[in-house]
Each structure stands twice: as structure tokens, then as C-alpha cells.
Short mmCIF file of C-alpha atoms and ligand atoms in Angstrom, two decimals:
data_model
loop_
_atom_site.label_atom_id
_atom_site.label_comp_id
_atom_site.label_asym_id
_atom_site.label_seq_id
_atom_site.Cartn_x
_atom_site.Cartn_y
_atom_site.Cartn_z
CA UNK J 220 158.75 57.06 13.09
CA UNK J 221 154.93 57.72 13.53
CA UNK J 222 153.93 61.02 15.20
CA UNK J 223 152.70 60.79 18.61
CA UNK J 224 149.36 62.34 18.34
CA UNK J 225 148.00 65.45 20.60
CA UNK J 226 145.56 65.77 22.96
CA UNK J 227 143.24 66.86 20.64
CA UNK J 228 143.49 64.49 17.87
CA UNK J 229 143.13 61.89 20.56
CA UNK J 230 139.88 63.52 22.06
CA UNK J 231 139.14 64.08 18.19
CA UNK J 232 139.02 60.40 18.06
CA UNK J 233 136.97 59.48 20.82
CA UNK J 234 134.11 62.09 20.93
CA UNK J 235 133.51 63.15 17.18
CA UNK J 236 132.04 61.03 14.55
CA UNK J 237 133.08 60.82 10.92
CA UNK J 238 131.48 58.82 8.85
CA UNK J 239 133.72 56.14 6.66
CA UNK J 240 132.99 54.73 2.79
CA UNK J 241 132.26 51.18 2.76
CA UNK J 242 135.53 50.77 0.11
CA UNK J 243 137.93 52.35 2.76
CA UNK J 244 137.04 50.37 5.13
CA UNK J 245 136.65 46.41 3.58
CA UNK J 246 139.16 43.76 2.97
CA UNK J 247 140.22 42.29 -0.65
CA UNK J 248 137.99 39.28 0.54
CA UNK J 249 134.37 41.51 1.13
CA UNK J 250 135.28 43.86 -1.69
CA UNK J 251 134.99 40.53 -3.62
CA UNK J 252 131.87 39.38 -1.90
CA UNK J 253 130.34 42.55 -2.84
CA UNK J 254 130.85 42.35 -6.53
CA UNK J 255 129.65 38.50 -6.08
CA UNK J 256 126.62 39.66 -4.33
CA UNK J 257 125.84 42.46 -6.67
CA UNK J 258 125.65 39.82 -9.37
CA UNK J 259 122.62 37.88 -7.99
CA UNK J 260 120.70 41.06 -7.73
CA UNK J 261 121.38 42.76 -11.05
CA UNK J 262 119.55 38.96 -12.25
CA UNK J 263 117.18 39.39 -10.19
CA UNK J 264 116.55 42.73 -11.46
CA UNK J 265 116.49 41.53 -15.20
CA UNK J 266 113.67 38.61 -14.61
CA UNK J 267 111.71 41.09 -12.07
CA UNK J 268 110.89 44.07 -14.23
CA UNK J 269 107.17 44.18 -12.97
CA UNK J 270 106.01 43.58 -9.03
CA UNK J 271 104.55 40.28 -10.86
CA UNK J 272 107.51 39.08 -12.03
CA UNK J 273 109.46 40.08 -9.27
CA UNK J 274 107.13 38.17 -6.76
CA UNK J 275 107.48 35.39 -9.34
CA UNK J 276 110.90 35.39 -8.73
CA UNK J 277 110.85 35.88 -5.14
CA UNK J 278 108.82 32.29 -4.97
CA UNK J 279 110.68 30.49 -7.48
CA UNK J 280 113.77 30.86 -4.92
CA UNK J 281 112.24 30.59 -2.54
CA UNK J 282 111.07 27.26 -3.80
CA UNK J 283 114.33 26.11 -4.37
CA UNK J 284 115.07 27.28 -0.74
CA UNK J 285 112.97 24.58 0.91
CA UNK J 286 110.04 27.32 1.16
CA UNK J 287 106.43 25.71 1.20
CA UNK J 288 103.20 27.73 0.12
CA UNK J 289 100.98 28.87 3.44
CA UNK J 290 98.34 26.86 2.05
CA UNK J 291 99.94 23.78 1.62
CA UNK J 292 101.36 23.84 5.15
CA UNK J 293 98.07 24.66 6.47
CA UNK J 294 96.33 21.69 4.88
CA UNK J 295 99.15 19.29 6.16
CA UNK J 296 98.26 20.07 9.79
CA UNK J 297 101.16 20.33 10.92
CA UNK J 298 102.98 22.56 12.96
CA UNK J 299 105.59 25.06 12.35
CA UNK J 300 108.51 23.93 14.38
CA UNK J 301 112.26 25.99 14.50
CA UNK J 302 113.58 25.98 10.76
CA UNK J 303 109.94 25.53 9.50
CA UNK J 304 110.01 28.00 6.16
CA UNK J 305 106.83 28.65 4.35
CA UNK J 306 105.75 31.47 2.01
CA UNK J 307 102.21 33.34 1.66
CA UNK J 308 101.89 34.43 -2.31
CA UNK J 309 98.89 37.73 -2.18
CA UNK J 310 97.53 37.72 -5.53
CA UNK J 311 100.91 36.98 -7.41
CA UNK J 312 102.07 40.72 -6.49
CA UNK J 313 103.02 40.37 -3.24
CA UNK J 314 105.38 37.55 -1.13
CA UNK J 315 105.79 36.94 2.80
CA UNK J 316 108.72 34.70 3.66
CA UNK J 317 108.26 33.55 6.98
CA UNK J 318 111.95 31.18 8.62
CA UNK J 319 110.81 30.32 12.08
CA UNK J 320 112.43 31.18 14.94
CA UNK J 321 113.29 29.39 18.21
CA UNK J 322 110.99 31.32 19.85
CA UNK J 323 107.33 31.58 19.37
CA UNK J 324 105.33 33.65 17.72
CA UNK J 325 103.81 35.47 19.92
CA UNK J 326 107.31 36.59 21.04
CA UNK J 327 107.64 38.63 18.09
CA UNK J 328 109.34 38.85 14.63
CA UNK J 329 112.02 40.15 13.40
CA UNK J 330 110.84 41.98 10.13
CA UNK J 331 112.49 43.12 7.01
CA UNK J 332 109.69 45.04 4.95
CA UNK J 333 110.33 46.08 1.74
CA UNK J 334 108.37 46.77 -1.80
CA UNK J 335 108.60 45.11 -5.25
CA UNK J 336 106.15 47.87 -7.43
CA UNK J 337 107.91 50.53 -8.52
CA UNK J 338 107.15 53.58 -10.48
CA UNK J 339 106.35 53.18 -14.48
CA UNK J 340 103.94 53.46 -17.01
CA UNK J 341 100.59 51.32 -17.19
CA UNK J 342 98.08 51.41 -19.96
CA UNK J 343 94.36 52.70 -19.69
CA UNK J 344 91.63 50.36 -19.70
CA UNK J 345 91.13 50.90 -23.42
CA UNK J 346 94.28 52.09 -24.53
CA UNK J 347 94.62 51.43 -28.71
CA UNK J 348 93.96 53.25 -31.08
CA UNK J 349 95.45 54.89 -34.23
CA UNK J 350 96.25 58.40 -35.11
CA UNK J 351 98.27 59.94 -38.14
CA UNK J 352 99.48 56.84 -39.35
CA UNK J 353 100.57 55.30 -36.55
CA UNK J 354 99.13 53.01 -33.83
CA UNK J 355 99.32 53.98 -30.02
CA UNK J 356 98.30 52.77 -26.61
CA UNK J 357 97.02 55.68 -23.63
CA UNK J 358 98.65 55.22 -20.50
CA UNK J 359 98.53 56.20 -17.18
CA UNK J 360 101.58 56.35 -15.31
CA UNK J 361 101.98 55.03 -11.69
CA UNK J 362 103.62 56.64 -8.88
CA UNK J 363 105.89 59.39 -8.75
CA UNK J 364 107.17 59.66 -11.89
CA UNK J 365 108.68 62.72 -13.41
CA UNK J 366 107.17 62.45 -17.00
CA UNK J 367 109.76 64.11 -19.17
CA UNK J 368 111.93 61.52 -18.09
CA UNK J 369 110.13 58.49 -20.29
CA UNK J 370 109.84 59.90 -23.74
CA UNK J 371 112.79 58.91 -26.62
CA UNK J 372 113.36 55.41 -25.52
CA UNK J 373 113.01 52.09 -25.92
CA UNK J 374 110.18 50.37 -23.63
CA UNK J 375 109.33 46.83 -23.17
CA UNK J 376 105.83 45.83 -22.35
CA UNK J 377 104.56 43.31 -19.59
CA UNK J 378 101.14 42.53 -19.00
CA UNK J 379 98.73 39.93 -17.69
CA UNK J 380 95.80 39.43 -19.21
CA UNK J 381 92.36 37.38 -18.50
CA UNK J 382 90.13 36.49 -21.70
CA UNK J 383 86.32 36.65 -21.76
CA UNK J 384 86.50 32.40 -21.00
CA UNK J 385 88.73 33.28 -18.02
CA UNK J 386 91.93 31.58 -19.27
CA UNK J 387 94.86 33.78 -18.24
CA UNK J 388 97.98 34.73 -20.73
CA UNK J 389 100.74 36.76 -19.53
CA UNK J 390 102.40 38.95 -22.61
CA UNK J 391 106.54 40.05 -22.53
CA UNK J 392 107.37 42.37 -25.17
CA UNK J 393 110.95 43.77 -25.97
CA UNK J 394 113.35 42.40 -23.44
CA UNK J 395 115.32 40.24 -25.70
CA UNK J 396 117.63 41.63 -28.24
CA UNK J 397 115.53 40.37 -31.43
CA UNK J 398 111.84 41.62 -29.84
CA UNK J 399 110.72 45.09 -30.64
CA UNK J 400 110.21 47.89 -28.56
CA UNK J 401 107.82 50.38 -28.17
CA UNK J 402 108.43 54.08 -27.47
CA UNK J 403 106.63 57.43 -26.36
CA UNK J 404 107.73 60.30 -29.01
CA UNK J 405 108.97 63.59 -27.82
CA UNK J 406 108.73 66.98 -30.10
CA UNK J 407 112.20 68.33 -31.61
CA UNK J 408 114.10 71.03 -30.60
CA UNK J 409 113.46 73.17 -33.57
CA UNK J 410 109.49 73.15 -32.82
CA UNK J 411 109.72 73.35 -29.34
CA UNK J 412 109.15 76.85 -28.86
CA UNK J 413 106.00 76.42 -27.04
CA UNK J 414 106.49 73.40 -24.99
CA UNK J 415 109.90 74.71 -23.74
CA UNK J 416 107.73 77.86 -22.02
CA UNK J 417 106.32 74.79 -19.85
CA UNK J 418 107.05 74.62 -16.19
CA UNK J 419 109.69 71.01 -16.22
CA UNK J 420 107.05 69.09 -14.39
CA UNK J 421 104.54 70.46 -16.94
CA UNK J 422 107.00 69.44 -19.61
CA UNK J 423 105.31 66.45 -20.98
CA UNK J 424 102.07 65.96 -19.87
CA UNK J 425 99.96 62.88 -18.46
CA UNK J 426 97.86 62.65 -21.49
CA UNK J 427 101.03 62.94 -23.98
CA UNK J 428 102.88 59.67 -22.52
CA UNK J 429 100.66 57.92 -25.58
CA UNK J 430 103.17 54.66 -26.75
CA UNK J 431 103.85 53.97 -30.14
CA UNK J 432 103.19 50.50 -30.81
CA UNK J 433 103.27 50.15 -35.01
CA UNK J 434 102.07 51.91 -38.34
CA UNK J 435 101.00 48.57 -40.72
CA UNK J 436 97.04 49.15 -42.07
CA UNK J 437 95.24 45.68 -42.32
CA UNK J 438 94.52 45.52 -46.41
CA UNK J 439 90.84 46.24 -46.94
CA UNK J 440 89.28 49.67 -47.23
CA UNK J 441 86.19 48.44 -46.18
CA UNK J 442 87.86 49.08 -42.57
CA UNK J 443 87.84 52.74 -40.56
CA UNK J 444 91.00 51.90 -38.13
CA UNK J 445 93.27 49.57 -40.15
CA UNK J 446 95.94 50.19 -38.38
CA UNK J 447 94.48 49.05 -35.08
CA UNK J 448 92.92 46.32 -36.45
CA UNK J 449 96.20 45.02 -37.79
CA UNK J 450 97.76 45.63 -34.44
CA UNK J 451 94.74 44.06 -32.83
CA UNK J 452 95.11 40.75 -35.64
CA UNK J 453 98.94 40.23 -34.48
CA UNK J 454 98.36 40.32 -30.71
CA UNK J 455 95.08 37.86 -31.30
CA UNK J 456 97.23 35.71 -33.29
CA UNK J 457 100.19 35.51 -30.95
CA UNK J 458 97.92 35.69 -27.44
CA UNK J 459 94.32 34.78 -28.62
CA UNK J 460 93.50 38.45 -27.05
CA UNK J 461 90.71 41.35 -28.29
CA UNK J 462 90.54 44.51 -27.61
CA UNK J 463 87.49 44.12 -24.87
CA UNK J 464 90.28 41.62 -22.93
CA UNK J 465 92.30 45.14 -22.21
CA UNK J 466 89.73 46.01 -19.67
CA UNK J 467 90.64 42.58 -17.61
CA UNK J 468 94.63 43.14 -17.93
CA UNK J 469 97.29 44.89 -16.74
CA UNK J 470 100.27 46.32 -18.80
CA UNK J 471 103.08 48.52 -17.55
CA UNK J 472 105.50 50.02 -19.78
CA UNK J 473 109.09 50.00 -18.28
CA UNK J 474 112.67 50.60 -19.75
CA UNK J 475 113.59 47.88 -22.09
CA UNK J 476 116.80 46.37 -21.57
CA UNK J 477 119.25 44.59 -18.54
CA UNK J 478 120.54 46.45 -15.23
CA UNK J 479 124.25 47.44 -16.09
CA UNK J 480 127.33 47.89 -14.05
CA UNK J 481 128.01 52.00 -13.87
CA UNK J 482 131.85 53.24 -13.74
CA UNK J 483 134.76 51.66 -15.28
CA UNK J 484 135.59 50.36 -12.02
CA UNK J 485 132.27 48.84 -11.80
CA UNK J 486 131.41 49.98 -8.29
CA UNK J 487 127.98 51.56 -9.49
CA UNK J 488 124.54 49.76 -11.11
CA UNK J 489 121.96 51.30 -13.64
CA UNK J 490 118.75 49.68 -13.70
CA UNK J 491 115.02 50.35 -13.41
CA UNK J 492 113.46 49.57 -10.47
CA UNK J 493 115.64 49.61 -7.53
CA UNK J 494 113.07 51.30 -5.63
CA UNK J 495 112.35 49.14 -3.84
CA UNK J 496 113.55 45.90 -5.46
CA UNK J 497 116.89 46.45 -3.89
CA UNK J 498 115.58 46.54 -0.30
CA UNK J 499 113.63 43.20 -1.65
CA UNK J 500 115.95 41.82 -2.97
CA UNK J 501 118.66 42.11 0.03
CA UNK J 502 115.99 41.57 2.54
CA UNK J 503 114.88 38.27 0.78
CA UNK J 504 118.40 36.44 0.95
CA UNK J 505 118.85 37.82 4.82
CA UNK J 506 115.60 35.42 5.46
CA UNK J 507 117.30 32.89 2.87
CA UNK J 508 120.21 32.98 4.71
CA UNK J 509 119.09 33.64 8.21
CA UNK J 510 121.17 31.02 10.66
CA UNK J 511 118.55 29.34 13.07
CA UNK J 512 117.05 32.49 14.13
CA UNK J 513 115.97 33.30 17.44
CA UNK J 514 112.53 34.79 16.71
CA UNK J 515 110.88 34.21 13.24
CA UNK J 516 112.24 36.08 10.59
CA UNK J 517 110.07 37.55 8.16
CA UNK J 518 110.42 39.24 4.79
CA UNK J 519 107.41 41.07 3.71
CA UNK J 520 107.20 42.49 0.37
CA UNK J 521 104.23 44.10 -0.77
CA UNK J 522 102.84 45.93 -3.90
CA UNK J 523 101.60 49.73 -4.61
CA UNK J 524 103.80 51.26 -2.31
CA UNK J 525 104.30 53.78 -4.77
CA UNK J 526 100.76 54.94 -5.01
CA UNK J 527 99.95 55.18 -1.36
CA UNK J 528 100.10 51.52 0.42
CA UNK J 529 96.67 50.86 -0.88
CA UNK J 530 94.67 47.99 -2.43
CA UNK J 531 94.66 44.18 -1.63
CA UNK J 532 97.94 44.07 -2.17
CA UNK J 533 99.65 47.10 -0.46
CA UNK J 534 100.66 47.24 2.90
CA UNK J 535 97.39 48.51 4.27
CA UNK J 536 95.41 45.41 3.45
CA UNK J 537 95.07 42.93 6.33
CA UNK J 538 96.85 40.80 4.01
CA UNK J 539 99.64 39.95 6.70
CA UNK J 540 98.11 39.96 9.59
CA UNK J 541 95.43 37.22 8.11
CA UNK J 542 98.63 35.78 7.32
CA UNK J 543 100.27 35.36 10.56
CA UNK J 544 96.64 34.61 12.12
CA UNK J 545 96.66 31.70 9.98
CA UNK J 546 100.41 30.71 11.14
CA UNK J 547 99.29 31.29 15.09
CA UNK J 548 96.04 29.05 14.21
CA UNK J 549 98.67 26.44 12.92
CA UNK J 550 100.62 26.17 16.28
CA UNK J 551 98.67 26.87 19.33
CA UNK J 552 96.38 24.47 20.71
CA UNK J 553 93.66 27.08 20.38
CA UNK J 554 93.89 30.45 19.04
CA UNK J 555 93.32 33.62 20.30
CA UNK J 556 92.97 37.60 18.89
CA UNK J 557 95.11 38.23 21.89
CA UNK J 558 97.93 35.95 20.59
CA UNK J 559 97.56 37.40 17.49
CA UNK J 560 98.12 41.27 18.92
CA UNK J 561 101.23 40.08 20.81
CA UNK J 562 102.76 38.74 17.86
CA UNK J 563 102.56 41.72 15.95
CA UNK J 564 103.34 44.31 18.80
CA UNK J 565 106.16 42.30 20.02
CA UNK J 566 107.81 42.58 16.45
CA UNK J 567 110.39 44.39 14.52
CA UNK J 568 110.32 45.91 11.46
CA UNK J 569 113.03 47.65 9.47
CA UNK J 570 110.80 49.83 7.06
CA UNK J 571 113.20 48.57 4.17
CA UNK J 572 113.52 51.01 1.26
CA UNK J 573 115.91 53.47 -0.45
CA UNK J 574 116.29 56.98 0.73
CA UNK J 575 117.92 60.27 -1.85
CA UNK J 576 121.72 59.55 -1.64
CA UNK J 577 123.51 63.15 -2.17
CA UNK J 578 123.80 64.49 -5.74
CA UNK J 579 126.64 66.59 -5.93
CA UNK J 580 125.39 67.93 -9.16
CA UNK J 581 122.04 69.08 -7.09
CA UNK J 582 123.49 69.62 -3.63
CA UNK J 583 121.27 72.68 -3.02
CA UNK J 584 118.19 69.83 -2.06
CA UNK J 585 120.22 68.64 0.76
CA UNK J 586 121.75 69.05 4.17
CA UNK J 587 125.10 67.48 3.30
CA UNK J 588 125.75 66.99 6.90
CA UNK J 589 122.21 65.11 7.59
CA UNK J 590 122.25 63.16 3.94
CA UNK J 591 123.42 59.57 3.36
CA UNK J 592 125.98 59.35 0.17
CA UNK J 593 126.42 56.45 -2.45
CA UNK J 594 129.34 54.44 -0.87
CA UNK J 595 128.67 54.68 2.80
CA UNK J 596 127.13 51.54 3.70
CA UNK J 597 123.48 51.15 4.63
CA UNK J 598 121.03 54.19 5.82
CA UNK J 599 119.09 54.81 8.44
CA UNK J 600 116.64 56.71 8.52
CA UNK J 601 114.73 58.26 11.47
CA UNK J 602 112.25 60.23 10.43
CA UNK J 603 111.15 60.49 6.77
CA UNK J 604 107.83 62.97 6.13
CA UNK J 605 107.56 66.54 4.98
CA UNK J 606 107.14 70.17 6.36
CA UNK J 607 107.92 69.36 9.86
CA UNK J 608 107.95 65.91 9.39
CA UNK J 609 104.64 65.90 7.96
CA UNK J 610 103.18 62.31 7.90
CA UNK J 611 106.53 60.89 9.26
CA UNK J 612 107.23 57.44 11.83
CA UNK J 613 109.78 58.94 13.82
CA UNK J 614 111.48 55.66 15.18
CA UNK J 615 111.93 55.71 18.81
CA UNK J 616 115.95 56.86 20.12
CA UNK J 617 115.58 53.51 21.53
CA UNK J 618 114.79 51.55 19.00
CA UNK J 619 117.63 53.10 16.83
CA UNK J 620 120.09 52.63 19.33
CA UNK J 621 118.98 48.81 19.20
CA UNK J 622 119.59 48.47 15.60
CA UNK J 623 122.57 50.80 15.54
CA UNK J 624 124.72 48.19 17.68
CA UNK J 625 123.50 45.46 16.21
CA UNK J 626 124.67 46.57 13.06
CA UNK J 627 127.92 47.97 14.98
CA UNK J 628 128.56 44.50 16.68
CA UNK J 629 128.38 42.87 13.23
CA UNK J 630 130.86 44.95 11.18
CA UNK J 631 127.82 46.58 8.98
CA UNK J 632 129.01 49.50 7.95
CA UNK J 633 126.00 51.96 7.97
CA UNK J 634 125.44 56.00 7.82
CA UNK J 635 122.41 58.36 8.96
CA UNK J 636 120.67 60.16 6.37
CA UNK J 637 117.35 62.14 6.32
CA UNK J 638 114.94 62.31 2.97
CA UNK J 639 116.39 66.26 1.49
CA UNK J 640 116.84 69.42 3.20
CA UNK J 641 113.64 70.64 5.05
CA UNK J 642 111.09 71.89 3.93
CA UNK J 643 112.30 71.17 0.19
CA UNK J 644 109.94 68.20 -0.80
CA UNK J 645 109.73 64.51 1.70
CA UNK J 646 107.92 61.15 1.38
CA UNK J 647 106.95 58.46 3.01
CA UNK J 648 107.38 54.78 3.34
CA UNK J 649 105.12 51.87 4.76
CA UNK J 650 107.20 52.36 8.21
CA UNK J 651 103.75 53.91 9.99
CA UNK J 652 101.51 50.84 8.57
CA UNK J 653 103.55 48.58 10.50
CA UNK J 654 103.80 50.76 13.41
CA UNK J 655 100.41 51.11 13.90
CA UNK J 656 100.64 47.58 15.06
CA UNK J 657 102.57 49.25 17.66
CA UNK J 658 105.80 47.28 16.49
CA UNK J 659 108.63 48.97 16.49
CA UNK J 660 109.88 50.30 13.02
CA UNK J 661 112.77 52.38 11.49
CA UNK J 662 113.37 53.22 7.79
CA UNK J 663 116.13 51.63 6.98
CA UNK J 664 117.50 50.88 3.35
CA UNK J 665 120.24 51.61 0.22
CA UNK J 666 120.66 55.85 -0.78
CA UNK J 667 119.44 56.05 -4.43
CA UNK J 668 120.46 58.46 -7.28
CA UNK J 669 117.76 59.38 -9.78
CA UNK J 670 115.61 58.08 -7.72
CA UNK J 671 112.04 57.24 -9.47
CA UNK J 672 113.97 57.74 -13.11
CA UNK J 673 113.68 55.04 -15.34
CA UNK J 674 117.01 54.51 -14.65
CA UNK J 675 118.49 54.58 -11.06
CA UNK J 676 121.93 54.45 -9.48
CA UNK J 677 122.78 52.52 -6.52
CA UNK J 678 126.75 51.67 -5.05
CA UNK J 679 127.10 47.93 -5.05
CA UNK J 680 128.82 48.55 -1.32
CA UNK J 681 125.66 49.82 -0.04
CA UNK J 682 123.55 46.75 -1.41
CA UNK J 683 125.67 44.40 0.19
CA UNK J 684 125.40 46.36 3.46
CA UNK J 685 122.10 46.45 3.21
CA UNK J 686 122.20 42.54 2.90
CA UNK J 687 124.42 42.00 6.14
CA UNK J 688 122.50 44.82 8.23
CA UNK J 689 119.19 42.87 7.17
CA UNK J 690 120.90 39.54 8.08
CA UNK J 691 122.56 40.65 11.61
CA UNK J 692 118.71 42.24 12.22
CA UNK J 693 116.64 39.42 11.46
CA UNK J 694 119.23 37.15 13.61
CA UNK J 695 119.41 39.01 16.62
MN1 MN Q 185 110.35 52.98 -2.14
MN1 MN Q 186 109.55 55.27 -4.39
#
């Protein structure tokens, strides 16, 4: 016999809100599709350790999905038509997927924007050289990171590099089981009287994140640095690089090794990079996976996010909207600027990328109430910003009410969730770049532990939300 319920409890129901995990909620037959998906991702994760190798990947599939190159398409004069998929590769760091829509251009897309750089550690210009037996490389780290965190282990290195002739050779160090690794040394306890009076950010600093790469001397004492020569003989031998090819390459350091499953029952994944791969990742197979969408659906994802949106390759080149010039030029009988402005004002953009799930180890950072948690389904987020939301794009009630029931009308399960407590730190996102097209944009991505370690922690339940909320968006 069930009790009947009270007045209350049944104006409890209706009026309040509480806010459900996604494993509560799902059948046996999405619990399994969330494992499934979380499989494809942690692979993805393992081949796309750098933004280059993760934009690699990104084209490879979408290769194999039918996707042509921009320039291809362009050539073949023809036109895109409903269905049409093509792909615009920026400098091998950055991809747009564009699946055409029913509708038109100019009507607007439907955009999932995400990044594929993350934070890490990239070498100097001129980074070898040898010191007390041993041969290092300088570095200087990119983005946010919190530099304690990368001394005492194992790093692989990634780099491409251009020789004087031009010829190009891209170099992957210590992934696989049998390559070595490289590390950045830390001081032991027992002499670290001094550096423990450090502030923690202060704790390691910028010039002491110097790698150790090996400690053999080349055999002739005719020679000043033999240890960097011998360093410099191996990579010449194995890459046909010198040391003057440094200046025209780029390296980055990152955690060696494979994402892992996290938890016995293997709800959790620990890998570098999810910021923002995850939001790439997941917003890539929505446009995969898009069913003949009404307006074009796009998945943009750009480089240096992490270092302020800028260069070439970051979201505040004109990188896409050349891009989408060049698409407009393809169908209309003759192109206009204002064509162009109504196809990027008429669009919209979830600003895809993680936000601080709770810590319940450090819940003094956070407004539990107003904080998205590791299990609850996608997030979205407002407002990000600082000190009064400082910098913020505060998405329009409107435009979150519009995704909220799409998501709703699609089973997605999704939470709210604002970037810490105020006034106890904030960031950003490329949500204002894209709304200064006067689209509409909301932050909207998968809650993060550790965020910018070189490990992170994300809940397999919120990737796969993240998935279907990008899907249902990018099909409405
Ligand atoms: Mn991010
Ligand atoms: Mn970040």
C-alpha cells in the first residue's frame, strides 16, 4: 500500500526543482551506451595528445565520414546541397565540420564550438643544453597551468618540426611502452627547507620546469657540451634535425601514457587533456551523427584557447568567417557581405567547454547550490567571468530557455552550474568571440575535476550527455 502523498509533497513536486544524477535516472540500455560511447573518446584521447594530433584525428574521421576538404569542394564548383559535408583544416591545428542543412545558409547555423589545445608544457626556441651531467630542454609552459603539478613524472614529447630545406618531420617520443620518457626533477623532502617557505603557486617556478632528456657524453674531449652533442647526434640520426631546426618547431611536453577508466565501477576517466577535447570530441560525432539537419550544423574547433583565443588559429582569427564566406560564395548566384552577416547573426553557438564540477575535498571554492557536480548530466552555463562577471557572455534568458527544452524534449539530462563561488577566481571561454557576431551563444559543456592538471577527471554520464545535448542542438 503506497502512501497517499500531502499537499505539500505534491506542491513539492510541481514548483521546486531538484536536480537528478544521470545514473538514477537511465535505463540498463543507455547506461550501456554510455560506457560504449566513453570508449571512442578515451581513443580519441590517446591518438590526440597535442591540438595537432587531435585535429589530425578529427579529419581522419571525418574522412571516413564522407567529409571533403573546403578546398576540394571549392575547386569542383559545385554546390553544397542538403547532406553536403565538407571540412576546412586551419593550419593542421584547427578543424570546421560543416553537415548542411535543409535550410540555407544565410538562415543560420546551428554551432557546437569547442577547443582541441589544452594546457602543457612547450619548449623554448633554443631549449638544449647540458648541465651537471645531464642533458635538458627549457620550456615554457602554455596556459593555465599550476606548475608544481608537472614535476616527478613521466612525459612524452610531440613536436613538429621544419628543416633548413623546408621538409617537415613530425617527432613522438614516449607514448609506447618500450619508448623513453622524459621528466622535470623536483627537490626532496629532506632539502626542501627553502622551497617549502614558497607561496604553492610560487612552488616550482617557470624557469625550473627544465626536462631531463639524457646524461650520455659523445667520446671526444676535444668537445665543450658532449652531452648535448650526443643528444643532438641521436635526434639527427633518427629525424635528420640540428639544433638551429628548434627555432622552426614546436614541442609540447604532456603526460606520457593512455586515458584510464577511474573507480572500480568504471564510471570515472583520467586523462590529459579533456579541456577541451571532451567538448570536441562529443561535439564532433553530434555533426557525425546529425540526422538531415534543418539548418547547417557546424562543429568548430579551434586552437589556443588556453592562452587567450589568439593567433591564426584561435577563435579570434577570421579564420571561420573566411570560411563560411567561401561556403556562401559556393552557393549563391552572387555573393554578398550582407549574406555573409546574416549567416553568422542568424546562428547558434553552444560555447562548448568544461566548467569546475564540485570538489568535495575543496568545497569552500564553491556555491554548492549554483555548481554543476560529476554525474549530473551536461552543464550550462550562463555567465562565466570574474569579479562581477568580469569579462563574461551572459547568454540571453531567452536563449537558455531555447536550449533548456530542447534538451528537456530530448531526454538530455542536464544541470546549471556557474565557474566557483564569486569573487574566488573565474575564466572565460570563446562564448563572447562568437557573440560578437551577434549570434546567440551559451557556455555549455562536461564539469571537470582537476581541471588544467595533467591529469583530469570527467563522469562518463556527463560525456555522453554532452554528446546527446550537442546532437538534439545541432538538429533542432
Ligand atoms: Mn576550456
Ligand atoms: Mn581551460
Amino acid at each position: 500500500m503506497t502512501e497517499e502523498k500531502s499537499k505539500g509533497q505534491i506542491l513539492e513536486e510541481k514548483l521546486t526543482k531538484k536536480w537528478d544524477f544521470v545514473w538514477d535516472k537511465v535505463d540498463g540500455k543507455e547506461e550501456q551506451a554510455i560506457y560504449d560511447f566513453s570508449k571512442g573518446y578515451m581513443e580519441f584521447l590517446d591518438v590526440g595528445k597535442t591540438e595537432r594530433l587531435a585535429a589530425g584525428e578529427v579529419i581522419r574521421q571525418a574522412e571516413e565520414m564522407g567529409y571533403e576538404p573546403i578546398e576540394f569542394f571549392l575547386e569542383s564548383g559545385k554546390t553544397p546541397a542538403p547532406g553536403t559535408k565538407i571540412y576546412a583544416n586551419n593550419r593542421g591545428k584547427a578543424v570546421v565540420l560543416f553537415h548542411f542543412g535543409q535550410k540555407p545558409l544565410t538562415d543560420g547555423m546551428q554551432i557546437v564550438g569547442a577547443h582541441l589545445d589544452a594546457p602543457r608544457i612547450d619548449l623554448k626556441s633554443f631549449p638544449l643544453y647540458e648541465d651537471g651531467g645531464l642533458g635538458l630542454l627549457k620550456t615554457h609552459y602554455y596556459g593555465g597551468v599550476r606548475k608544481y603539478q608537472w614535476v616527478a613524472m613521466p612525459l612524452a614529447l610531440h613536436g613538429t618540426v621544419v628543416r633548413k630545406d623546408g621538409t617537415i618531420v613530425e617527432v613522438s617520443i614516449g607514448e609506447k611502452a618500450d619508448e623513453p620518457v622524459f621528466m622535470i626533477s623536483d627537490l626532496l623532502p629532506h632539502l626542501a627547507k627553502d622551497q617549502n617557505q614558497r607561496k604553492l603557486h610560487e612552488g616550482i617556478a617557470g624557469e625550473e620546469l627544465n626536462i631531463i632528456i639524457g646524461s650520455v657524453p659523445f667520446k671526444d674531449d676535444k668537445v665543450s657540451e658532449k652531452i648535448k652533442l650526443n643528444l643532438l647526434n641521436i635526434l639527427n640520426k633518427k629525424y635528420d634535425i640540428e639544433e638551429a631546426d628548434f627555432v622552426s618547431a614546436e614541442f609540447e611536453a604532456v603526460p606520457a601514457g593512455q586515458a584510464r577508466d577511474l573507480g572500480l565501477d568504471r564510471s570515472l576517466i583520467a586523462a590529459h587533456g579533456h579541456d577541451d577535447r571532451v567538448c570536441g570530441y562529443t561535439g564532433m560525432k553530434a555533426v557525425f551523427e546529425a540526422e538531415s539537419p534543418v539548418h547547417t550544423a557546424v562543429a568548430l574547433l579551434v586552437d589556443k584557447e588556453e592562452t587567450g583565443s589568439h593567433g591564426n588559429t584561435g577563435m579570434d582569427s577570421k579564420f571561420f568567417e573566411f570560411t563560411v564566406a567561401e561556403l556562401l560564395g559556393a552557393s549563391m548566384e552572387s555573393y554578398n557581405d550582407l549574406a555573409l552577416k546574416r549567416a553568422l547573426r542568424r546562428s547558434k553557438v553552444l560555447s562548448a567547454d568544461v566548467n569546475a564540477g564540485f570538489d568535495p575535498t575543496f568545497p569552500s571554492v564553491m556555491d554548492p547550490k549554483n555548481s554543476s557536480y560529476l554525474g549530473k548530466g551536461v552543464v550550462l552555463t550562463k555567465y562565466t567571468g570574474s569579479r562581477g562577471k568580469g569579462g563574461c557572455n551572459d547568454a540571453n534568458a531567452e536563449f537558455v530557455g531555447e536550449v533548456r527544452n530542447i534538451f528537456d524534449a530530448n531526454a538530455v539530462i542536464w544541470q546549471t552550474g556557474e565557474l566557483g563561488k564569486v569573487d574566488q577566481g573565474g575564466g572565460g571561454t570563446i562564448a563572447y568571440l562568437m557573440a560578437a557576431y551577434d549570434m546567440d551563444v551559451i557556455d555549455c559543456g562536461v564539469p571537470v575535476l582537476s581541471m588544467h592538471a595533467p591529469y583530469e577527471i570527467v563522469s562518463k554520464a556527463d560525456v555522453y550527455m554532452t554528446y546527446k545535448g550537442y546532437k538534439a542542438f545541432v538538429e533542432a
